Amino acid sequence: MNNEEKNTYVKRQITNALLTLLEQHEFSEISISQITEFAQVSRNSFYRNCSDKEEILIKYIRKLFADWDTEYKKKNHDSNATLYGSLFQHLIDNKDFYLLLKKRNLFHLFLTVLLEQSGPKPEYDNTWAYITAFIAYGTYGWIEQWVARGMQESGEEMTALLSAHGMK
C-alpha cells in the first residue's frame, strides 16, 4: 500500500471502531486506547489522522453529506421540495447512524456539519446571513425532532409536511 492507501485504511478502521464501540458504550466512556486497539492501529496513527473522537464523527458526517450532495447534484433538481425530499431520503438511508448519534446525545454534530454546508458565511451581508441562519436552524429543528421521534414518517411525508407549512 502507498501512503494514501494506508491513511485511507487507518481512517476507515478508526471510524468503524468508534461506530462499533458507540453502539455499546456512551461516548464519554470510549477511550482513544479502546478505539486504537479495536481498530488495530497505533495511537500515532490515530493522532496523525484526527485530534479527538468528535472529529472522527464530524468527518464521517461530512463524508455522508458530500456523498449525498454529489448524488443530488447529478439529478440537477431546483425545487426546495426535491432538495428536502432527497435530504430526508439520505437520512433514512443512514437511519441507524443518525439514530445512534441521537441516542448518544451527539446529534449536535449533525448541526455543526449542516451549518458548515448551508449556514451563514462571514462574507454574506446581514440580511442574507439572517435568512440562511433561519433556514439552516429551522431545517435542523425539523430533522432533529423527526430523528428524536424515531423517524416514523417517510421522506415523502416529511417533505409534504414542510410543503404544507410554507416550504415550496
PDB file of C-alpha atoms in Angstrom:
ATOM      1  CA  MET A   1       0.000   0.000   0.000  1.00  0.00           C
ATOM      2  CA  ASN A   2       1.162   3.535  -0.707  1.00  0.00           C
ATOM      3  CA  ASN A   3       0.816   6.282   1.934  1.00  0.00           C
ATOM      4  CA  GLU A   4      -2.554   7.476   0.676  1.00  0.00           C
ATOM      5  CA  GLU A   5      -3.959   3.942   0.776  1.00  0.00           C
ATOM      6  CA  LYS A   6      -2.551   3.439   4.278  1.00  0.00           C
ATOM      7  CA  ASN A   7      -4.113   6.683   5.507  1.00  0.00           C
ATOM      8  CA  THR A   8      -7.456   5.783   3.966  1.00  0.00           C
ATOM      9  CA  TYR A   9      -7.288   2.352   5.598  1.00  0.00           C
ATOM     10  CA  VAL A  10      -6.380   3.817   9.009  1.00  0.00           C
ATOM     11  CA  LYS A  11      -9.190   6.414   8.832  1.00  0.00           C
ATOM     12  CA  ARG A  12     -11.715   3.743   7.881  1.00  0.00           C
ATOM     13  CA  GLN A  13     -10.532   1.438  10.681  1.00  0.00           C
ATOM     14  CA  ILE A  14     -10.719   4.249  13.254  1.00  0.00           C
ATOM     15  CA  THR A  15     -14.186   5.317  12.103  1.00  0.00           C
ATOM     16  CA  ASN A  16     -15.521   1.762  12.083  1.00  0.00           C
ATOM     17  CA  ALA A  17     -14.042   1.109  15.506  1.00  0.00           C
ATOM     18  CA  LEU A  18     -15.630   4.197  17.027  1.00  0.00           C
ATOM     19  CA  LEU A  19     -19.017   3.479  15.450  1.00  0.00           C
ATOM     20  CA  THR A  20     -18.938  -0.107  16.720  1.00  0.00           C
ATOM     21  CA  LEU A  21     -17.901   0.967  20.222  1.00  0.00           C
ATOM     22  CA  LEU A  22     -20.540   3.714  20.205  1.00  0.00           C
ATOM     23  CA  GLU A  23     -23.249   1.100  19.706  1.00  0.00           C
ATOM     24  CA  GLN A  24     -22.225  -0.492  23.013  1.00  0.00           C
ATOM     25  CA  HIS A  25     -20.949   2.440  25.120  1.00  0.00           C
ATOM     26  CA  GLU A  26     -21.617   6.060  25.910  1.00  0.00           C
ATOM     27  CA  PHE A  27     -19.308   8.409  24.009  1.00  0.00           C
ATOM     28  CA  SER A  28     -17.611   9.621  27.206  1.00  0.00           C
ATOM     29  CA  GLU A  29     -16.778   6.025  28.173  1.00  0.00           C
ATOM     30  CA  ILE A  30     -14.838   5.322  24.968  1.00  0.00           C
ATOM     31  CA  SER A  31     -11.114   5.971  25.188  1.00  0.00           C
ATOM     32  CA  ILE A  32      -8.644   6.613  22.396  1.00  0.00           C
ATOM     33  CA  SER A  33      -6.860   3.438  23.540  1.00  0.00           C
ATOM     34  CA  GLN A  34     -10.042   1.412  23.047  1.00  0.00           C
ATOM     35  CA  ILE A  35     -10.505   2.862  19.578  1.00  0.00           C
ATOM     36  CA  THR A  36      -6.916   2.157  18.505  1.00  0.00           C
ATOM     37  CA  GLU A  37      -6.991  -1.336  19.981  1.00  0.00           C
ATOM     38  CA  PHE A  38     -10.288  -2.162  18.289  1.00  0.00           C
ATOM     39  CA  ALA A  39      -9.103  -0.592  15.013  1.00  0.00           C
ATOM     40  CA  GLN A  40      -5.734  -2.351  15.304  1.00  0.00           C
ATOM     41  CA  VAL A  41      -3.823   0.878  14.643  1.00  0.00           C
ATOM     42  CA  SER A  42      -1.299   2.801  16.722  1.00  0.00           C
ATOM     43  CA  ARG A  43      -2.013   5.925  18.779  1.00  0.00           C
ATOM     44  CA  ASN A  44       0.380   7.752  16.474  1.00  0.00           C
ATOM     45  CA  SER A  45      -1.785   6.744  13.520  1.00  0.00           C
ATOM     46  CA  PHE A  46      -4.858   7.957  15.368  1.00  0.00           C
ATOM     47  CA  TYR A  47      -3.399  11.389  16.128  1.00  0.00           C
ATOM     48  CA  ARG A  48      -1.900  11.708  12.660  1.00  0.00           C
ATOM     49  CA  ASN A  49      -5.434  11.467  11.271  1.00  0.00           C
ATOM     50  CA  CYS A  50      -7.597  13.172  13.885  1.00  0.00           C
ATOM     51  CA  SER A  51      -7.321  15.262  17.009  1.00  0.00           C
ATOM     52  CA  ASP A  52     -10.146  13.728  19.051  1.00  0.00           C
ATOM     53  CA  LYS A  53     -13.163  11.409  18.981  1.00  0.00           C
ATOM     54  CA  GLU A  54     -15.630  14.112  17.939  1.00  0.00           C
ATOM     55  CA  GLU A  55     -13.563  14.886  14.865  1.00  0.00           C
ATOM     56  CA  ILE A  56     -13.973  11.296  13.696  1.00  0.00           C
ATOM     57  CA  LEU A  57     -17.745  11.644  13.763  1.00  0.00           C
ATOM     58  CA  ILE A  58     -17.716  15.090  12.161  1.00  0.00           C
ATOM     59  CA  LYS A  59     -15.535  13.804   9.318  1.00  0.00           C
ATOM     60  CA  TYR A  60     -17.878  10.866   8.865  1.00  0.00           C
ATOM     61  CA  ILE A  61     -20.941  13.144   8.732  1.00  0.00           C
ATOM     62  CA  ARG A  62     -19.112  15.392   6.234  1.00  0.00           C
ATOM     63  CA  LYS A  63     -18.421  12.352   4.062  1.00  0.00           C
ATOM     64  CA  LEU A  64     -22.069  11.267   4.209  1.00  0.00           C
ATOM     65  CA  PHE A  65     -23.151  14.804   3.310  1.00  0.00           C
ATOM     66  CA  ALA A  66     -20.644  15.013   0.451  1.00  0.00           C
ATOM     67  CA  ASP A  67     -21.853  11.686  -0.941  1.00  0.00           C
ATOM     68  CA  TRP A  68     -25.467  12.864  -0.689  1.00  0.00           C
ATOM     69  CA  ASP A  69     -24.661  16.217  -2.293  1.00  0.00           C
ATOM     70  CA  THR A  70     -22.864  14.547  -5.206  1.00  0.00           C
ATOM     71  CA  GLU A  71     -25.839  12.271  -5.862  1.00  0.00           C
ATOM     72  CA  TYR A  72     -28.328  15.124  -5.519  1.00  0.00           C
ATOM     73  CA  LYS A  73     -26.426  17.341  -7.960  1.00  0.00           C
ATOM     74  CA  LYS A  74     -26.383  14.555 -10.562  1.00  0.00           C
ATOM     75  CA  LYS A  75     -30.178  14.813 -10.667  1.00  0.00           C
ATOM     76  CA  ASN A  76     -29.973  18.606 -11.135  1.00  0.00           C
ATOM     77  CA  HIS A  77     -33.235  19.496  -9.404  1.00  0.00           C
ATOM     78  CA  ASP A  78     -34.007  23.020  -8.373  1.00  0.00           C
ATOM     79  CA  SER A  79     -37.064  22.954  -6.095  1.00  0.00           C
ATOM     80  CA  ASN A  80     -36.891  23.078  -2.319  1.00  0.00           C
ATOM     81  CA  ALA A  81     -39.277  20.123  -2.116  1.00  0.00           C
ATOM     82  CA  THR A  82     -36.918  17.985  -4.195  1.00  0.00           C
ATOM     83  CA  LEU A  83     -33.929  19.098  -2.145  1.00  0.00           C
ATOM     84  CA  TYR A  84     -35.630  18.310   1.168  1.00  0.00           C
ATOM     85  CA  GLY A  85     -37.049  15.050  -0.146  1.00  0.00           C
ATOM     86  CA  SER A  86     -33.564  13.990  -1.144  1.00  0.00           C
ATOM     87  CA  LEU A  87     -32.144  15.079   2.221  1.00  0.00           C
ATOM     88  CA  PHE A  88     -34.781  13.131   4.137  1.00  0.00           C
ATOM     89  CA  GLN A  89     -34.075  10.080   1.978  1.00  0.00           C
ATOM     90  CA  HIS A  90     -30.368  10.426   2.789  1.00  0.00           C
ATOM     91  CA  LEU A  91     -31.230  10.456   6.478  1.00  0.00           C
ATOM     92  CA  ILE A  92     -33.407   7.366   6.067  1.00  0.00           C
ATOM     93  CA  ASP A  93     -30.647   5.601   4.127  1.00  0.00           C
ATOM     94  CA  ASN A  94     -28.334   6.243   7.099  1.00  0.00           C
ATOM     95  CA  LYS A  95     -31.007   5.860   9.755  1.00  0.00           C
ATOM     96  CA  ASP A  96     -29.030   3.596  12.087  1.00  0.00           C
ATOM     97  CA  PHE A  97     -26.155   6.061  12.245  1.00  0.00           C
ATOM     98  CA  TYR A  98     -28.303   9.146  12.828  1.00  0.00           C
ATOM     99  CA  LEU A  99     -30.413   7.377  15.458  1.00  0.00           C
ATOM    100  CA  LEU A 100     -27.183   6.306  17.166  1.00  0.00           C
ATOM    101  CA  LEU A 101     -25.983   9.927  17.231  1.00  0.00           C
ATOM    102  CA  LYS A 102     -29.283  10.957  18.811  1.00  0.00           C
ATOM    103  CA  LYS A 103     -29.205   8.098  21.322  1.00  0.00           C
ATOM    104  CA  ARG A 104     -25.682   9.086  22.418  1.00  0.00           C
ATOM    105  CA  ASN A 105     -26.547  12.814  22.631  1.00  0.00           C
ATOM    106  CA  LEU A 106     -24.251  13.611  19.710  1.00  0.00           C
ATOM    107  CA  PHE A 107     -26.788  14.873  17.186  1.00  0.00           C
ATOM    108  CA  HIS A 108     -25.428  18.397  17.612  1.00  0.00           C
ATOM    109  CA  LEU A 109     -22.542  17.217  15.421  1.00  0.00           C
ATOM    110  CA  PHE A 110     -25.038  16.973  12.567  1.00  0.00           C
ATOM    111  CA  LEU A 111     -25.881  20.637  13.184  1.00  0.00           C
ATOM    112  CA  THR A 112     -22.187  21.518  13.022  1.00  0.00           C
ATOM    113  CA  VAL A 113     -21.882  19.981   9.554  1.00  0.00           C
ATOM    114  CA  LEU A 114     -25.243  21.347   8.375  1.00  0.00           C
ATOM    115  CA  LEU A 115     -24.135  24.870   9.319  1.00  0.00           C
ATOM    116  CA  GLU A 116     -20.788  24.385   7.571  1.00  0.00           C
ATOM    117  CA  GLN A 117     -22.616  23.364   4.412  1.00  0.00           C
ATOM    118  CA  SER A 118     -25.748  25.512   4.470  1.00  0.00           C
ATOM    119  CA  GLY A 119     -25.442  28.074   7.223  1.00  0.00           C
ATOM    120  CA  PRO A 120     -24.471  31.732   7.129  1.00  0.00           C
ATOM    121  CA  LYS A 121     -20.973  32.632   5.968  1.00  0.00           C
ATOM    122  CA  PRO A 122     -18.874  35.643   7.109  1.00  0.00           C
ATOM    123  CA  GLU A 123     -18.924  37.104   3.597  1.00  0.00           C
ATOM    124  CA  TYR A 124     -22.753  37.240   3.480  1.00  0.00           C
ATOM    125  CA  ASP A 125     -24.415  40.583   4.004  1.00  0.00           C
ATOM    126  CA  ASN A 126     -26.509  40.823   7.162  1.00  0.00           C
ATOM    127  CA  THR A 127     -29.870  40.097   5.566  1.00  0.00           C
ATOM    128  CA  TRP A 128     -28.644  37.018   3.715  1.00  0.00           C
ATOM    129  CA  ALA A 129     -26.849  35.778   6.868  1.00  0.00           C
ATOM    130  CA  TYR A 130     -30.096  36.065   8.866  1.00  0.00           C
ATOM    131  CA  ILE A 131     -32.089  34.295   6.160  1.00  0.00           C
ATOM    132  CA  THR A 132     -29.625  31.401   5.809  1.00  0.00           C
ATOM    133  CA  ALA A 133     -29.390  31.059   9.608  1.00  0.00           C
ATOM    134  CA  PHE A 134     -33.188  30.908   9.832  1.00  0.00           C
ATOM    135  CA  ILE A 135     -33.377  28.247   7.111  1.00  0.00           C
ATOM    136  CA  ALA A 136     -30.456  26.153   8.426  1.00  0.00           C
ATOM    137  CA  TYR A 137     -31.590  26.158  12.052  1.00  0.00           C
ATOM    138  CA  GLY A 138     -35.211  25.585  11.033  1.00  0.00           C
ATOM    139  CA  THR A 139     -34.176  22.634   8.891  1.00  0.00           C
ATOM    140  CA  TYR A 140     -32.140  21.259  11.778  1.00  0.00           C
ATOM    141  CA  GLY A 141     -35.131  21.651  14.106  1.00  0.00           C
ATOM    142  CA  TRP A 142     -37.385  19.657  11.776  1.00  0.00           C
ATOM    143  CA  ILE A 143     -34.769  16.949  11.321  1.00  0.00           C
ATOM    144  CA  GLU A 144     -33.788  16.788  14.996  1.00  0.00           C
ATOM    145  CA  GLN A 145     -37.408  16.345  16.089  1.00  0.00           C
ATOM    146  CA  TRP A 146     -38.030  13.771  13.391  1.00  0.00           C
ATOM    147  CA  VAL A 147     -34.968  11.768  14.467  1.00  0.00           C
ATOM    148  CA  ALA A 148     -35.864  12.188  18.161  1.00  0.00           C
ATOM    149  CA  ARG A 149     -39.296  10.708  17.397  1.00  0.00           C
ATOM    150  CA  GLY A 150     -37.749   7.699  15.664  1.00  0.00           C
ATOM    151  CA  MET A 151     -38.043   8.854  12.040  1.00  0.00           C
ATOM    152  CA  GLN A 152     -41.582   7.497  11.839  1.00  0.00           C
ATOM    153  CA  GLU A 153     -42.617   9.360   8.689  1.00  0.00           C
ATOM    154  CA  SER A 154     -41.186   8.624   5.276  1.00  0.00           C
ATOM    155  CA  GLY A 155     -39.092  11.163   3.423  1.00  0.00           C
ATOM    156  CA  GLU A 156     -42.073  11.922   1.211  1.00  0.00           C
ATOM    157  CA  GLU A 157     -44.306  12.507   4.233  1.00  0.00           C
ATOM    158  CA  MET A 158     -41.755  14.874   5.782  1.00  0.00           C
ATOM    159  CA  THR A 159     -41.437  16.787   2.512  1.00  0.00           C
ATOM    160  CA  ALA A 160     -45.250  17.017   2.271  1.00  0.00           C
ATOM    161  CA  LEU A 161     -45.391  18.341   5.844  1.00  0.00           C
ATOM    162  CA  LEU A 162     -42.836  21.015   5.021  1.00  0.00           C
ATOM    163  CA  SER A 163     -44.678  21.908   1.821  1.00  0.00           C
ATOM    164  CA  ALA A 164     -47.966  22.169   3.668  1.00  0.00           C
ATOM    165  CA  HIS A 165     -46.394  24.595   6.129  1.00  0.00           C
ATOM    166  CA  GLY A 166     -44.714  27.064   3.821  1.00  0.00           C
ATOM    167  CA  MET A 167     -41.769  25.367   2.075  1.00  0.00           C
ATOM    168  CA  LYS A 168     -42.368  25.087  -1.657  1.00  0.00           C
TER     169      LYS A 168
END
